[in-house]
Structures are given as C-alpha cells and as structure tokens.
C-alpha cells in the first residue's frame, strides 16, 4: 500500500483522531479527578451508606455550625494516618472531625504530631495535652477531648483496661465547640450528703451541653451564688431545717429569683418530712407507692411498671413540650413514684404538669404481694410524672421566675434511656433545663449509642406485630394461593 494512497490517508486520519481522542479523554479524567478530590477535601460530598449514618454529621449540628460567627480550630494531636489507623472507631471519629471543616469556613481542622512538634504543647501550659487528644480552640478558650470523651467505653472483668463500645464523636466535638464559643456559662450544683442516688450519666449529659457541674454539701457551706440549677437525686435521708432554709434562700435569690431546682424522686425513698413539706409549699406532693400502667400501648417490655409518660400540651406547658408532643418517640418513666398537685396557683406560685401517666394507670405498694390486682386499683385519672412549679414576680416589665421541677423516677435518668434513640428522655431533659435557665445559644446534644442492636416496642406494638405475622400474613398468602389455584384450574 502506498503512503499517499486514499486508504493510507484515511488510516492516518482516523489514527490521529483516535490518538487525540484518547489523549483528551485521559486528560479529562485526570482533571475531573483533581477537581473532585479538591471538592471532597473541602466540601461534604461523601455519601454515608451505613445503616446508622456513622460517618455523617447530623442536621442539628450542621444547622448550629452554620450560625457560628467566631473562628474555631480543631487540632488532632497526631498524624492523620496514625490517628485513623488505631481501629475502626478512630477511623469513624476521624471522618467526623474532618467533616466539621467542610461545613463552614469558620472551622479549621488540622493535624499536629506533638512528638515531632513538642513546641505546640508548650503553647498551652495549663492543659494536659497528649498524643491522640483533640484540641478545640476559639480565641483564648480551649477544650481538650480524650478517647474517653470521643467514645463510650466499658470495663471488662477479664481485662485491666476499658474497651470501646460505641462512638459519640459528634456529640463530644459539637459540645466542645459550644463550650469554647459560648460567652455565658451555666452552673449546676448536685447536692450530696444524704445518700443521694449517683447519676454519672446525668452529669456527663449536662457537661456536654455547656453546663459546669460541681458537687455541693449543704452541711459544709451554702450554694454558690452563681449557681443556676440545683439537683437533688433521690436522697434517702431527710434535709435539716437549716438546709431547707438554704434551698429557699437560693430560690428566692434576694427576691430577684432566676434560680432553679431539679428534684428527682424514687419509690424506694423513705418518708422525708422536711423535704416533702418544702415541695408541698411549692404545690407538689410526693405520694408513696409505685406507678403502673394497664394500657398495653403505654408499657415497655410487657412490664406494667415500665411505663411511658404522655406529654401535656396547653398554654402553660407549650414552651416545654411543643417540640415533643408531635413526635413518635415517647418519654419513658419506669419505676415511678406517684406525684400529685397541692395547688394550681397560690400567691406568687403556680404549678403545671408537663408529663403524666394515662387515666388507665394505678399505684401499687412498693412491697405489693403477688396477688395484687392491677385492674382493681386503676386511678381512672391521670397521674403526674413531671411537675414544674414556678414562682414569679414582675420587676417593672420584666418577669422574674424561679422554678422547681420534680421528676417521679430516678430511672428516667438511666444511661440506657438518656442515650436511647427510641425515647426522648435525654432530649427532653436538655430542652427543659434550657427553658428553665433561659438558655438561648447553642443546640441540644444528646449522646446516641450507635451499637444498639435492638428496638424497643410497647406491649401493644408487640401484639400488633404478632397478629400481623402469625395471623394476617399467613391468611393473605393462603388467600392468594387459593385464587391462583382456582384461576389455573379453569385455564
């Protein structure tokens, strides 16, 4: 074949075109990859296909960080490869941390190897920084997160250390950001000295939501003046008259009010005359016994004492319950002590029921015998599960308020319920306290246990599922089979 023949020209033309097309195609692929890599590094373009959304930052956090008007720096004290390479949990936490920098220009994420850069640690002489920590800073304020902050852990009887059970990286980081950017602090005093029930998960939840928590013994001294909330967790020994006077002094605050008390009751408490009289003066009575439910739709795990509390919606409770009343997941109030209202309004004080048990609930003695009849002891009226008492006066046009909130059950504050994704206990508590202290900035951060492998159903739901799968579904399959058989028989 001659080089100047028409056939050779066509081959040369098509060969040149193919070569050019290949070069352009490869160049386009390279450019697209470069652009895509740059975009992914800067913007959250990844798609999280895990069932629990393990690598995805929640919409609540996304909405919050978009409102930031201060620069925040997240510094991981390790190389990215070594931090993410510890195990799958650290890998997940690393993706969450990087995600914050992709949400807003106000957050910068960086990695610093403190072994190679010891001078970095010397910049923070007041902090105990170690390799693997996460440092959150905003101006002069700083918060250090350790592995114990980033993950839920448990200690095994067969090992000397703690093992990671689940991740709570987002909750910890968002909480730290809220702490360093907040210009106002809120202080909680947990009272001790009367055999109170210890609730470490409550303390942890408060600290994650920018509250500073400390333990206070009234026999030693008064409640600090800058305290916003006092918590009393189901004491087993009564308070003295002097200690009651200190509580009253705290709530009065020199007639300026603005103080709050959270009292947690429990059916196992003995008679505490001084405390009970103090609460009744605020319009809340503590009764004896334990609440149970007979309505299967208000019972968890087929246990009548494991009851669900209903949200009370009216003008007086709107700001405390409006965001929960329409939700499908409820508040659980197991093993609850019955409460009652002493008065709805008296002088400057008023009461409002925020959570209640249904009219099909009843009260059993704590030591009820095996033959106790649940049906014969139904109250036929609602029983309060959470009551909020308010003392208010006006200073010109400003309303000054102090509050006393009484929960019927210490089990409301259990780890499994405050961290549950099936119940609103943690979310509701944080919202309630935020409203009580008039906390405006920030968001509500509630830890979620991502390792939960079960779903809680009410007894009524269990019956419904059983009927659907044991009766309805087999009958439907049988009916379809008969129809198909009849039609084929007449073909």
GROMACS .gro file of C-alpha atoms in nm:
model
  491
    1UNK     CA    1   0.000   0.000   0.000
    2UNK     CA    2   0.135   0.339  -0.098
    3UNK     CA    3   0.170   0.602   0.170
    4UNK     CA    4  -0.007   0.859  -0.045
    5UNK     CA    5  -0.297   0.632  -0.133
    6UNK     CA    6  -0.654   0.725  -0.023
    7UNK     CA    7  -0.665   0.424   0.209
    8UNK     CA    8  -0.345   0.526   0.384
    9UNK     CA    9  -0.479   0.879   0.423
   10UNK     CA   10  -0.796   0.753   0.584
   11UNK     CA   11  -0.599   0.532   0.825
   12UNK     CA   12  -0.371   0.819   0.917
   13UNK     CA   13  -0.669   1.049   0.968
   14UNK     CA   14  -0.858   0.803   1.188
   15UNK     CA   15  -0.539   0.708   1.374
   16UNK     CA   16  -0.465   1.071   1.451
   17UNK     CA   17  -0.827   1.127   1.561
   18UNK     CA   18  -0.820   0.818   1.786
   19UNK     CA   19  -0.491   0.925   1.943
   20UNK     CA   20  -0.617   1.279   2.002
   21UNK     CA   21  -0.945   1.149   2.146
   22UNK     CA   22  -0.757   0.915   2.379
   23UNK     CA   23  -0.526   1.192   2.499
   24UNK     CA   24  -0.820   1.431   2.556
   25UNK     CA   25  -1.019   1.159   2.736
   26UNK     CA   26  -0.730   1.073   2.968
   27UNK     CA   27  -0.666   1.442   3.035
   28UNK     CA   28  -1.034   1.497   3.113
   29UNK     CA   29  -1.033   1.204   3.356
   30UNK     CA   30  -0.725   1.342   3.530
   31UNK     CA   31  -0.875   1.693   3.555
   32UNK     CA   32  -1.208   1.558   3.685
   33UNK     CA   33  -1.027   1.354   3.948
   34UNK     CA   34  -0.820   1.652   4.057
   35UNK     CA   35  -1.131   1.873   4.084
   36UNK     CA   36  -1.332   1.601   4.259
   37UNK     CA   37  -1.050   1.539   4.508
   38UNK     CA   38  -1.029   1.911   4.585
   39UNK     CA   39  -1.406   1.937   4.629
   40UNK     CA   40  -1.423   1.631   4.854
   41UNK     CA   41  -1.142   1.769   5.066
   42UNK     CA   42  -1.330   2.097   5.112
   43UNK     CA   43  -1.699   2.008   5.094
   44UNK     CA   44  -1.901   1.716   5.240
   45UNK     CA   45  -1.975   1.534   4.916
   46UNK     CA   46  -1.939   1.182   5.055
   47UNK     CA   47  -2.243   0.956   5.077
   48UNK     CA   48  -2.277   0.760   5.401
   49UNK     CA   49  -2.437   0.424   5.326
   50UNK     CA   50  -2.404   0.279   5.678
   51UNK     CA   51  -2.732   0.193   5.848
   52UNK     CA   52  -2.675   0.428   6.143
   53UNK     CA   53  -2.513   0.706   5.940
   54UNK     CA   54  -2.187   0.652   6.130
   55UNK     CA   55  -1.981   0.890   5.916
   56UNK     CA   56  -2.244   1.160   5.873
   57UNK     CA   57  -2.283   1.471   6.085
   58UNK     CA   58  -2.642   1.529   6.198
   59UNK     CA   59  -2.860   1.809   6.065
   60UNK     CA   60  -2.876   1.959   6.416
   61UNK     CA   61  -2.500   2.009   6.424
   62UNK     CA   62  -2.494   2.130   6.064
   63UNK     CA   63  -2.755   2.396   6.141
   64UNK     CA   64  -2.563   2.501   6.453
   65UNK     CA   65  -2.218   2.541   6.300
   66UNK     CA   66  -2.363   2.747   6.015
   67UNK     CA   67  -2.456   3.010   6.276
   68UNK     CA   68  -2.100   3.043   6.410
   69UNK     CA   69  -1.962   3.396   6.398
   70UNK     CA   70  -1.629   3.306   6.559
   71UNK     CA   71  -1.333   3.114   6.421
   72UNK     CA   72  -1.286   2.768   6.571
   73UNK     CA   73  -0.985   2.541   6.527
   74UNK     CA   74  -0.996   2.163   6.569
   75UNK     CA   75  -0.647   2.022   6.618
   76UNK     CA   76  -0.590   1.647   6.623
   77UNK     CA   77  -0.267   1.582   6.809
   78UNK     CA   78  -0.136   1.311   6.577
   79UNK     CA   79  -0.073   1.239   6.213
   80UNK     CA   80  -0.395   1.155   6.033
   81UNK     CA   81  -0.274   0.809   5.936
   82UNK     CA   82  -0.177   0.715   6.292
   83UNK     CA   83  -0.493   0.863   6.445
   84UNK     CA   84  -0.734   0.699   6.200
   85UNK     CA   85  -0.535   0.378   6.195
   86UNK     CA   86  -0.584   0.286   6.562
   87UNK     CA   87  -0.905   0.096   6.488
   88UNK     CA   88  -1.242   0.135   6.313
   89UNK     CA   89  -1.376   0.362   6.587
   90UNK     CA   90  -1.089   0.610   6.549
   91UNK     CA   91  -1.134   0.593   6.172
   92UNK     CA   92  -1.500   0.686   6.214
   93UNK     CA   93  -1.411   0.968   6.456
   94UNK     CA   94  -1.153   1.097   6.210
   95UNK     CA   95  -1.413   1.124   5.932
   96UNK     CA   96  -1.648   1.309   6.166
   97UNK     CA   97  -1.372   1.551   6.268
   98UNK     CA   98  -1.278   1.625   5.908
   99UNK     CA   99  -1.646   1.677   5.830
  100UNK     CA  100  -1.665   1.984   6.053
  101UNK     CA  101  -1.413   2.168   5.837
  102UNK     CA  102  -1.626   2.102   5.530
  103UNK     CA  103  -1.939   2.257   5.681
  104UNK     CA  104  -1.822   2.614   5.730
  105UNK     CA  105  -1.524   2.843   5.673
  106UNK     CA  106  -1.537   2.925   6.045
  107UNK     CA  107  -1.396   2.583   6.140
  108UNK     CA  108  -1.044   2.475   6.050
  109UNK     CA  109  -0.922   2.118   6.105
  110UNK     CA  110  -0.553   2.034   6.127
  111UNK     CA  111  -0.322   1.755   6.243
  112UNK     CA  112  -0.016   1.814   6.460
  113UNK     CA  113   0.230   1.543   6.558
  114UNK     CA  114   0.322   1.656   6.911
  115UNK     CA  115   0.613   1.412   6.923
  116UNK     CA  116   0.776   1.585   6.627
  117UNK     CA  117   0.645   1.929   6.733
  118UNK     CA  118   0.682   1.947   7.114
  119UNK     CA  119   0.669   2.325   7.095
  120UNK     CA  120   0.297   2.306   7.017
  121UNK     CA  121   0.219   2.162   7.362
  122UNK     CA  122   0.419   2.438   7.531
  123UNK     CA  123   0.169   2.691   7.393
  124UNK     CA  124  -0.089   2.552   7.634
  125UNK     CA  125   0.086   2.520   7.973
  126UNK     CA  126  -0.242   2.496   8.163
  127UNK     CA  127  -0.363   2.195   7.962
  128UNK     CA  128  -0.254   1.834   7.987
  129UNK     CA  129  -0.209   1.753   7.620
  130UNK     CA  130  -0.111   1.409   7.497
  131UNK     CA  131  -0.073   1.244   7.161
  132UNK     CA  132  -0.412   1.138   7.027
  133UNK     CA  133  -0.605   1.416   7.204
  134UNK     CA  134  -0.832   1.654   7.013
  135UNK     CA  135  -0.794   2.023   7.097
  136UNK     CA  136  -1.084   2.263   7.025
  137UNK     CA  137  -0.996   2.632   7.049
  138UNK     CA  138  -1.167   2.966   6.995
  139UNK     CA  139  -0.960   3.267   7.086
  140UNK     CA  140  -0.824   3.212   7.438
  141UNK     CA  141  -1.075   2.940   7.526
  142UNK     CA  142  -0.981   2.574   7.477
  143UNK     CA  143  -1.132   2.231   7.536
  144UNK     CA  144  -0.940   1.903   7.530
  145UNK     CA  145  -1.108   1.578   7.424
  146UNK     CA  146  -0.960   1.239   7.505
  147UNK     CA  147  -1.059   0.895   7.379
  148UNK     CA  148  -1.291   0.866   7.680
  149UNK     CA  149  -1.474   1.175   7.552
  150UNK     CA  150  -1.496   1.054   7.192
  151UNK     CA  151  -1.620   0.703   7.268
  152UNK     CA  152  -1.846   0.512   7.504
  153UNK     CA  153  -1.641   0.251   7.689
  154UNK     CA  154  -1.690  -0.031   7.933
  155UNK     CA  155  -1.456  -0.218   8.162
  156UNK     CA  156  -1.447  -0.596   8.145
  157UNK     CA  157  -1.387  -0.816   8.448
  158UNK     CA  158  -1.142  -1.014   8.234
  159UNK     CA  159  -0.918  -0.723   8.136
  160UNK     CA  160  -0.739  -0.434   8.304
  161UNK     CA  161  -0.842  -0.169   8.052
  162UNK     CA  162  -1.160  -0.029   7.904
  163UNK     CA  163  -1.290  -0.133   7.564
  164UNK     CA  164  -1.474   0.094   7.320
  165UNK     CA  165  -1.840   0.001   7.274
  166UNK     CA  166  -1.960   0.286   7.052
  167UNK     CA  167  -1.874   0.630   6.917
  168UNK     CA  168  -2.001   0.963   7.037
  169UNK     CA  169  -1.753   1.177   6.849
  170UNK     CA  170  -2.008   1.422   6.711
  171UNK     CA  171  -2.169   1.485   7.047
  172UNK     CA  172  -1.830   1.546   7.210
  173UNK     CA  173  -1.696   1.777   6.937
  174UNK     CA  174  -2.013   1.984   6.899
  175UNK     CA  175  -2.034   2.016   7.276
  176UNK     CA  176  -1.671   2.134   7.290
  177UNK     CA  177  -1.737   2.391   7.017
  178UNK     CA  178  -2.037   2.518   7.211
  179UNK     CA  179  -1.818   2.550   7.521
  180UNK     CA  180  -1.539   2.748   7.359
  181UNK     CA  181  -1.764   2.988   7.167
  182UNK     CA  182  -2.016   3.046   7.447
  183UNK     CA  183  -1.986   3.379   7.624
  184UNK     CA  184  -2.210   3.271   7.911
  185UNK     CA  185  -2.166   2.976   8.145
  186UNK     CA  186  -2.435   2.786   8.333
  187UNK     CA  187  -2.354   2.620   8.665
  188UNK     CA  188  -2.522   2.318   8.822
  189UNK     CA  189  -2.478   2.213   9.184
  190UNK     CA  190  -2.552   1.847   9.258
  191UNK     CA  191  -2.625   1.817   9.630
  192UNK     CA  192  -2.468   1.539   9.835
  193UNK     CA  193  -2.451   1.419  10.193
  194UNK     CA  194  -2.793   1.250  10.224
  195UNK     CA  195  -2.731   0.918  10.047
  196UNK     CA  196  -2.843   1.062   9.715
  197UNK     CA  197  -2.853   0.840   9.408
  198UNK     CA  198  -2.546   0.891   9.190
  199UNK     CA  199  -2.626   0.959   8.825
  200UNK     CA  200  -2.296   1.000   8.637
  201UNK     CA  201  -2.472   0.990   8.300
  202UNK     CA  202  -2.671   1.299   8.403
  203UNK     CA  203  -2.351   1.483   8.492
  204UNK     CA  204  -2.199   1.382   8.159
  205UNK     CA  205  -2.506   1.499   7.968
  206UNK     CA  206  -2.504   1.836   8.142
  207UNK     CA  207  -2.134   1.891   8.077
  208UNK     CA  208  -2.183   1.808   7.709
  209UNK     CA  209  -2.437   2.090   7.693
  210UNK     CA  210  -2.206   2.363   7.836
  211UNK     CA  211  -2.318   2.328   8.199
  212UNK     CA  212  -2.046   2.334   8.464
  213UNK     CA  213  -2.127   2.072   8.727
  214UNK     CA  214  -1.997   2.057   9.084
  215UNK     CA  215  -2.091   1.867   9.399
  216UNK     CA  216  -2.213   2.071   9.696
  217UNK     CA  217  -2.263   1.955  10.057
  218UNK     CA  218  -2.503   2.191  10.237
  219UNK     CA  219  -2.370   2.087  10.577
  220UNK     CA  220  -2.035   2.240  10.476
  221UNK     CA  221  -2.150   2.562  10.312
  222UNK     CA  222  -2.412   2.748  10.113
  223UNK     CA  223  -2.493   2.707   9.748
  224UNK     CA  224  -2.258   2.926   9.537
  225UNK     CA  225  -2.425   3.250   9.429
  226UNK     CA  226  -2.355   3.196   9.059
  227UNK     CA  227  -2.530   2.857   9.055
  228UNK     CA  228  -2.817   2.836   8.806
  229UNK     CA  229  -2.955   2.492   8.888
  230UNK     CA  230  -2.951   2.273   9.199
  231UNK     CA  231  -3.008   1.899   9.155
  232UNK     CA  232  -3.128   1.666   9.433
  233UNK     CA  233  -3.115   1.298   9.330
  234UNK     CA  234  -3.349   1.080   9.538
  235UNK     CA  235  -3.197   1.126   9.886
  236UNK     CA  236  -3.259   0.856  10.147
  237UNK     CA  237  -3.203   1.084  10.447
  238UNK     CA  238  -3.403   1.399  10.520
  239UNK     CA  239  -3.265   1.750  10.498
  240UNK     CA  240  -3.237   1.956  10.815
  241UNK     CA  241  -3.443   2.270  10.865
  242UNK     CA  242  -3.127   2.475  10.813
  243UNK     CA  243  -3.060   2.302  10.481
  244UNK     CA  244  -3.418   2.364  10.372
  245UNK     CA  245  -3.368   2.730  10.459
  246UNK     CA  246  -3.061   2.737  10.233
  247UNK     CA  247  -3.268   2.594   9.946
  248UNK     CA  248  -3.535   2.859   9.999
  249UNK     CA  249  -3.270   3.130  10.015
  250UNK     CA  250  -3.118   3.006   9.690
  251UNK     CA  251  -3.451   3.007   9.504
  252UNK     CA  252  -3.550   3.349   9.641
  253UNK     CA  253  -3.214   3.498   9.538
  254UNK     CA  254  -3.278   3.821   9.726
  255UNK     CA  255  -3.623   3.847   9.560
  256UNK     CA  256  -3.452   3.853   9.220
  257UNK     CA  257  -3.540   3.485   9.154
  258UNK     CA  258  -3.382   3.337   8.837
  259UNK     CA  259  -3.286   3.012   9.014
  260UNK     CA  260  -3.390   2.651   8.954
  261UNK     CA  261  -3.420   2.326   9.148
  262UNK     CA  262  -3.443   1.980   8.994
  263UNK     CA  263  -3.575   1.719   9.239
  264UNK     CA  264  -3.566   1.352   9.140
  265UNK     CA  265  -3.797   1.121   9.338
  266UNK     CA  266  -3.794   0.743   9.370
  267UNK     CA  267  -4.041   0.488   9.512
  268UNK     CA  268  -3.772   0.342   9.737
  269UNK     CA  269  -3.732   0.663   9.937
  270UNK     CA  270  -3.848   0.661  10.300
  271UNK     CA  271  -4.058   0.938  10.448
  272UNK     CA  272  -3.868   1.268  10.436
  273UNK     CA  273  -4.092   1.516  10.623
  274UNK     CA  274  -3.883   1.830  10.578
  275UNK     CA  275  -3.821   1.782  10.206
  276UNK     CA  276  -4.180   1.677  10.141
  277UNK     CA  277  -4.313   1.984  10.325
  278UNK     CA  278  -4.076   2.206  10.127
  279UNK     CA  279  -4.204   2.062   9.796
  280UNK     CA  280  -4.569   2.085   9.904
  281UNK     CA  281  -4.514   2.456   9.973
  282UNK     CA  282  -4.429   2.477   9.603
  283UNK     CA  283  -4.751   2.290   9.516
  284UNK     CA  284  -4.612   1.938   9.463
  285UNK     CA  285  -4.695   1.636   9.679
  286UNK     CA  286  -4.489   1.317   9.691
  287UNK     CA  287  -4.704   1.008   9.747
  288UNK     CA  288  -4.597   0.656   9.839
  289UNK     CA  289  -4.607   0.352   9.611
  290UNK     CA  290  -4.506   0.285   9.252
  291UNK     CA  291  -4.699   0.372   8.934
  292UNK     CA  292  -4.806   0.102   8.688
  293UNK     CA  293  -4.991   0.109   8.355
  294UNK     CA  294  -5.269  -0.120   8.237
  295UNK     CA  295  -5.288   0.020   7.881
  296UNK     CA  296  -5.064  -0.203   7.668
  297UNK     CA  297  -4.981   0.093   7.441
  298UNK     CA  298  -4.815   0.270   7.735
  299UNK     CA  299  -4.600  -0.020   7.856
  300UNK     CA  300  -4.248  -0.121   7.753
  301UNK     CA  301  -4.120  -0.480   7.758
  302UNK     CA  302  -4.454  -0.608   7.887
  303UNK     CA  303  -4.369  -0.469   8.232
  304UNK     CA  304  -4.658  -0.267   8.384
  305UNK     CA  305  -4.409  -0.069   8.594
  306UNK     CA  306  -4.207   0.026   8.285
  307UNK     CA  307  -4.448   0.299   8.184
  308UNK     CA  308  -4.449   0.565   7.916
  309UNK     CA  309  -4.532   0.921   8.018
  310UNK     CA  310  -4.755   1.136   7.799
  311UNK     CA  311  -4.671   1.494   7.702
  312UNK     CA  312  -4.915   1.752   7.838
  313UNK     CA  313  -4.988   2.027   7.587
  314UNK     CA  314  -5.155   2.350   7.691
  315UNK     CA  315  -5.074   2.719   7.714
  316UNK     CA  316  -4.879   2.674   8.039
  317UNK     CA  317  -4.660   2.391   7.907
  318UNK     CA  318  -4.622   2.491   7.542
  319UNK     CA  319  -4.258   2.601   7.550
  320UNK     CA  320  -4.156   2.286   7.738
  321UNK     CA  321  -4.339   2.026   7.530
  322UNK     CA  322  -4.431   2.174   7.190
  323UNK     CA  323  -4.130   2.022   7.013
  324UNK     CA  324  -4.203   1.677   7.159
  325UNK     CA  325  -4.583   1.644   7.158
  326UNK     CA  326  -4.598   1.561   6.787
  327UNK     CA  327  -4.304   1.321   6.791
  328UNK     CA  328  -4.345   0.949   6.757
  329UNK     CA  329  -4.091   0.855   7.022
  330UNK     CA  330  -4.203   0.896   7.383
  331UNK     CA  331  -4.055   0.965   7.726
  332UNK     CA  332  -4.012   0.657   7.944
  333UNK     CA  333  -4.073   0.690   8.318
  334UNK     CA  334  -4.017   0.343   8.470
  335UNK     CA  335  -4.049   0.262   8.840
  336UNK     CA  336  -4.207   0.598   8.916
  337UNK     CA  337  -4.327   0.744   9.244
  338UNK     CA  338  -4.677   0.897   9.221
  339UNK     CA  339  -4.699   1.276   9.236
  340UNK     CA  340  -4.999   1.499   9.293
  341UNK     CA  341  -5.074   1.870   9.271
  342UNK     CA  342  -5.126   2.053   9.603
  343UNK     CA  343  -5.250   2.367   9.425
  344UNK     CA  344  -5.256   2.512   9.076
  345UNK     CA  345  -5.199   2.868   9.191
  346UNK     CA  346  -5.127   3.018   9.532
  347UNK     CA  347  -4.986   3.364   9.584
  348UNK     CA  348  -4.687   3.408   9.353
  349UNK     CA  349  -4.654   3.034   9.289
  350UNK     CA  350  -4.820   2.814   9.029
  351UNK     CA  351  -4.784   2.455   8.908
  352UNK     CA  352  -4.808   2.280   8.572
  353UNK     CA  353  -4.794   1.910   8.484
  354UNK     CA  354  -4.551   1.855   8.196
  355UNK     CA  355  -4.557   1.473   8.180
  356UNK     CA  356  -4.828   1.241   8.305
  357UNK     CA  357  -4.939   0.878   8.314
  358UNK     CA  358  -5.267   0.783   8.148
  359UNK     CA  359  -5.603   0.754   8.324
  360UNK     CA  360  -5.559   0.377   8.298
  361UNK     CA  361  -5.264   0.384   8.536
  362UNK     CA  362  -5.265   0.296   8.904
  363UNK     CA  363  -5.046   0.287   9.211
  364UNK     CA  364  -4.922  -0.029   9.379
  365UNK     CA  365  -4.746  -0.059   9.715
  366UNK     CA  366  -4.368  -0.087   9.681
  367UNK     CA  367  -4.391  -0.425   9.854
  368UNK     CA  368  -4.705  -0.539   9.667
  369UNK     CA  369  -4.777  -0.909   9.705
  370UNK     CA  370  -4.800  -1.148   9.413
  371UNK     CA  371  -5.180  -1.143   9.415
  372UNK     CA  372  -5.208  -0.764   9.386
  373UNK     CA  373  -5.486  -0.671   9.141
  374UNK     CA  374  -5.375  -0.411   8.887
  375UNK     CA  375  -5.722  -0.372   8.738
  376UNK     CA  376  -5.891  -0.308   9.073
  377UNK     CA  377  -5.654  -0.027   9.166
  378UNK     CA  378  -5.665   0.184   8.849
  379UNK     CA  379  -5.692   0.554   8.942
  380UNK     CA  380  -5.923   0.644   8.648
  381UNK     CA  381  -5.744   0.976   8.635
  382UNK     CA  382  -5.406   1.088   8.511
  383UNK     CA  383  -5.111   1.078   8.749
  384UNK     CA  384  -4.841   1.349   8.717
  385UNK     CA  385  -4.496   1.221   8.618
  386UNK     CA  386  -4.320   1.559   8.596
  387UNK     CA  387  -4.446   1.874   8.762
  388UNK     CA  388  -4.300   2.222   8.723
  389UNK     CA  389  -4.365   2.481   8.993
  390UNK     CA  390  -4.296   2.847   8.916
  391UNK     CA  391  -4.259   3.147   9.145
  392UNK     CA  392  -4.288   3.474   8.958
  393UNK     CA  393  -4.298   3.846   9.013
  394UNK     CA  394  -4.260   4.145   8.785
  395UNK     CA  395  -3.980   4.398   8.808
  396UNK     CA  396  -4.140   4.676   8.608
  397UNK     CA  397  -4.200   4.495   8.276
  398UNK     CA  398  -3.954   4.209   8.335
  399UNK     CA  399  -4.086   3.875   8.462
  400UNK     CA  400  -3.857   3.723   8.728
  401UNK     CA  401  -3.902   3.348   8.778
  402UNK     CA  402  -3.763   3.065   8.989
  403UNK     CA  403  -3.859   2.703   8.918
  404UNK     CA  404  -3.885   2.371   9.099
  405UNK     CA  405  -3.920   2.066   8.873
  406UNK     CA  406  -3.999   1.726   9.027
  407UNK     CA  407  -3.943   1.403   8.831
  408UNK     CA  408  -4.130   1.095   8.952
  409UNK     CA  409  -3.849   0.849   8.877
  410UNK     CA  410  -3.471   0.829   8.903
  411UNK     CA  411  -3.484   0.557   8.635
  412UNK     CA  412  -3.578   0.832   8.388
  413UNK     CA  413  -3.208   0.928   8.409
  414UNK     CA  414  -3.062   0.583   8.345
  415UNK     CA  415  -2.784   0.553   8.088
  416UNK     CA  416  -2.992   0.336   7.855
  417UNK     CA  417  -3.276   0.592   7.845
  418UNK     CA  418  -3.078   0.916   7.831
  419UNK     CA  419  -2.872   0.775   7.542
  420UNK     CA  420  -3.159   0.592   7.372
  421UNK     CA  421  -3.267   0.673   7.018
  422UNK     CA  422  -3.609   0.519   7.089
  423UNK     CA  423  -3.703   0.750   7.376
  424UNK     CA  424  -3.682   1.128   7.413
  425UNK     CA  425  -3.561   1.132   7.776
  426UNK     CA  426  -3.223   1.293   7.709
  427UNK     CA  427  -3.353   1.538   7.452
  428UNK     CA  428  -3.647   1.634   7.672
  429UNK     CA  429  -3.430   1.690   7.980
  430UNK     CA  430  -3.184   1.914   7.796
  431UNK     CA  431  -3.470   2.115   7.645
  432UNK     CA  432  -3.641   2.151   7.985
  433UNK     CA  433  -3.327   2.279   8.155
  434UNK     CA  434  -3.255   2.514   7.866
  435UNK     CA  435  -3.601   2.669   7.904
  436UNK     CA  436  -3.568   2.690   8.283
  437UNK     CA  437  -3.238   2.879   8.273
  438UNK     CA  438  -3.346   3.078   7.965
  439UNK     CA  439  -3.058   2.940   7.763
  440UNK     CA  440  -3.076   3.078   7.410
  441UNK     CA  441  -2.749   2.995   7.234
  442UNK     CA  442  -2.630   2.654   7.125
  443UNK     CA  443  -2.805   2.329   7.046
  444UNK     CA  444  -2.911   2.027   7.243
  445UNK     CA  445  -2.655   1.749   7.232
  446UNK     CA  446  -2.763   1.405   7.347
  447UNK     CA  447  -2.528   1.107   7.313
  448UNK     CA  448  -2.654   0.821   7.098
  449UNK     CA  449  -2.535   0.466   7.141
  450UNK     CA  450  -2.475   0.353   6.783
  451UNK     CA  451  -2.417  -0.008   6.885
  452UNK     CA  452  -2.776  -0.066   6.996
  453UNK     CA  453  -2.894  -0.375   6.810
  454UNK     CA  454  -3.250  -0.390   6.936
  455UNK     CA  455  -3.567  -0.185   6.904
  456UNK     CA  456  -3.797  -0.120   7.198
  457UNK     CA  457  -4.165  -0.191   7.141
  458UNK     CA  458  -4.466  -0.123   7.358
  459UNK     CA  459  -4.672  -0.423   7.460
  460UNK     CA  460  -4.945  -0.313   7.219
  461UNK     CA  461  -4.695  -0.298   6.932
  462UNK     CA  462  -4.574  -0.647   7.018
  463UNK     CA  463  -4.931  -0.778   6.999
  464UNK     CA  464  -4.986  -0.596   6.668
  465UNK     CA  465  -4.671  -0.741   6.513
  466UNK     CA  466  -4.763  -1.088   6.638
  467UNK     CA  467  -5.111  -1.066   6.485
  468UNK     CA  468  -4.969  -0.935   6.155
  469UNK     CA  469  -4.710  -1.209   6.114
  470UNK     CA  470  -4.887  -1.500   6.281
  471UNK     CA  471  -5.242  -1.447   6.151
  472UNK     CA  472  -5.280  -1.174   5.886
  473UNK     CA  473  -4.977  -1.257   5.670
  474UNK     CA  474  -5.037  -1.637   5.659
  475UNK     CA  475  -5.406  -1.581   5.574
  476UNK     CA  476  -5.310  -1.338   5.298
  477UNK     CA  477  -5.064  -1.590   5.150
  478UNK     CA  478  -5.328  -1.864   5.175
  479UNK     CA  479  -5.589  -1.645   5.002
  480UNK     CA  480  -5.351  -1.557   4.719
  481UNK     CA  481  -5.265  -1.924   4.678
  482UNK     CA  482  -5.631  -2.023   4.654
  483UNK     CA  483  -5.701  -1.752   4.394
  484UNK     CA  484  -5.404  -1.861   4.182
  485UNK     CA  485  -5.505  -2.227   4.212
  486UNK     CA  486  -5.865  -2.153   4.109
  487UNK     CA  487  -5.759  -1.946   3.809
  488UNK     CA  488  -5.512  -2.205   3.687
  489UNK     CA  489  -5.769  -2.480   3.738
  490UNK     CA  490  -6.004  -2.313   3.486
  491UNK     CA  491  -5.739  -2.243   3.226
   0.00000   0.00000   0.00000
